[in-house]
């Protein structure tokens, strides 16, 4: 499956304003649950996993996060994308004591063993493309953000 097939318009959030990553997890988890993509236990488990295994990644110009949890909580695979109105604090994947100001998060809902490596590899390629990431972070509307994501 191509990366863009994991993205769903209903799970693209532009200019998302949240108090913290917990609120972000709640909003995206509830939306994914209402769409039948995850179980009711997804939210609590994505929060738990993030606490134990942080997913913040410092890129050259921005920080992003790739929160996810175990496959058993995912009914249908997806990638939810949120570009935040104001940066949201996430702990770094490399050093949990380092706090990053994350501008965009890609929440992964994967339930096939082969999917995770494939998706993470492709996402890392996107993250390393400064031009694409700048377009995502600086998008000026939900429609523009969707256009960028669905044409990666």
XYZ file of C-alpha atoms in Angstrom:
152
model
C 0.000 0.000 0.000
C 1.294 3.469 -0.872
C 1.801 5.893 1.982
C -0.893 8.291 0.762
C -3.460 5.486 1.029
C -3.031 5.520 4.826
C -4.041 9.193 5.043
C -7.751 9.948 5.541
C -9.261 13.415 5.010
C -11.348 12.981 8.164
C -8.102 12.541 10.104
C -6.281 15.627 8.832
C -6.253 18.468 11.355
C -5.040 21.916 10.317
C -4.253 24.685 12.813
C -5.194 22.397 15.708
C -5.230 24.217 19.023
C -4.638 21.972 22.047
C -3.457 22.623 25.592
C -1.074 19.659 25.528
C -0.324 16.319 23.895
C -2.934 14.612 26.099
C -5.691 16.728 24.567
C -4.273 16.000 21.107
C -4.399 12.249 21.826
C -7.996 12.564 23.027
C -9.195 14.525 19.983
C -7.549 12.267 17.413
C -8.368 9.025 19.227
C -12.036 9.940 19.599
C -12.270 10.891 15.930
C -10.567 7.650 14.841
C -12.884 5.688 17.146
C -15.987 7.419 15.740
C -14.820 6.400 12.251
C -14.459 2.773 13.376
C -10.686 2.749 12.886
C -9.678 1.973 16.493
C -11.012 0.320 19.626
C -12.145 2.234 22.702
C -8.826 1.311 24.349
C -6.726 3.079 21.704
C -6.559 6.449 23.473
C -5.413 5.190 26.876
C -2.851 2.919 25.231
C -1.400 5.540 22.894
C -0.948 7.813 25.942
C 0.654 4.997 27.914
C 3.007 4.119 25.069
C 4.016 7.754 24.586
C 4.839 8.005 28.301
C 7.060 4.909 28.109
C 8.471 5.344 24.597
C 8.395 9.020 23.511
C 8.034 9.730 19.803
C 9.251 13.317 19.396
C 11.808 13.769 16.632
C 13.935 16.892 16.206
C 14.431 17.653 12.533
C 16.737 20.320 11.189
C 14.119 23.093 11.237
C 11.130 21.589 13.063
C 10.140 18.929 15.552
C 7.520 16.287 14.767
C 6.034 13.348 16.632
C 4.839 9.923 15.506
C 2.652 8.603 18.344
C 1.273 5.087 17.990
C 0.355 2.021 19.997
C 0.007 -1.733 19.638
C -1.750 -3.276 16.640
C -4.456 -4.888 18.776
C -6.122 -1.476 19.245
C -6.313 -0.723 15.501
C -9.230 -2.020 13.420
C -8.362 -0.279 10.144
C -4.968 1.180 9.285
C -4.540 4.952 9.003
C -2.219 7.884 9.516
C -3.769 10.942 11.164
C -1.991 14.255 10.611
C -2.158 17.332 12.807
C -0.433 20.644 12.240
C -0.630 22.592 15.478
C -1.609 26.246 15.844
C 1.029 26.521 18.580
C 3.814 23.975 19.200
C 2.954 21.091 21.531
C 5.515 19.672 23.951
C 6.607 16.064 23.369
C 9.555 14.207 24.834
C 12.317 13.277 22.422
C 12.607 9.743 21.111
C 16.393 9.982 21.531
C 16.414 11.438 25.050
C 13.172 11.363 27.053
C 14.410 14.208 29.270
C 14.638 16.509 26.229
C 11.372 18.349 25.551
C 10.616 19.294 21.945
C 8.228 21.918 20.586
C 6.390 19.790 18.044
C 4.770 21.572 15.092
C 3.168 18.524 13.445
C 2.233 15.036 14.553
C 1.570 11.940 12.496
C -0.464 9.504 14.601
C -0.055 5.972 13.288
C -2.769 3.367 13.412
C -1.136 0.245 12.029
C -2.103 -3.388 12.547
C -0.004 -5.333 10.045
C 3.567 -6.343 10.956
C 4.988 -5.288 7.582
C 3.223 -1.912 7.666
C 5.132 -0.355 10.539
C 8.625 -0.571 9.068
C 7.374 0.389 5.607
C 5.405 3.406 6.880
C 8.121 4.600 9.267
C 10.729 4.393 6.507
C 8.566 6.448 4.145
C 7.685 8.990 6.845
C 11.355 9.451 7.716
C 11.977 10.205 4.048
C 9.317 12.914 4.204
C 10.684 14.287 7.480
C 14.145 14.591 5.928
C 12.773 16.563 2.977
C 13.038 20.149 4.257
C 10.933 21.567 1.430
C 8.023 19.154 1.957
C 8.086 19.603 5.731
C 8.112 23.395 5.377
C 5.048 23.146 3.114
C 3.258 20.931 5.648
C 4.129 23.113 8.650
C 3.382 26.381 6.841
C 0.231 25.285 5.021
C -2.428 28.000 5.100
C -5.600 25.882 5.060
C -6.885 22.360 5.622
C -7.348 22.020 1.857
C -3.737 23.008 1.183
C -2.495 20.605 3.861
C -4.574 17.763 2.376
C -3.277 18.583 -1.105
C 0.329 18.355 0.115
C -0.221 15.120 2.031
C -2.164 13.336 -0.679
C 0.461 14.238 -3.276
C 3.551 13.141 -1.382
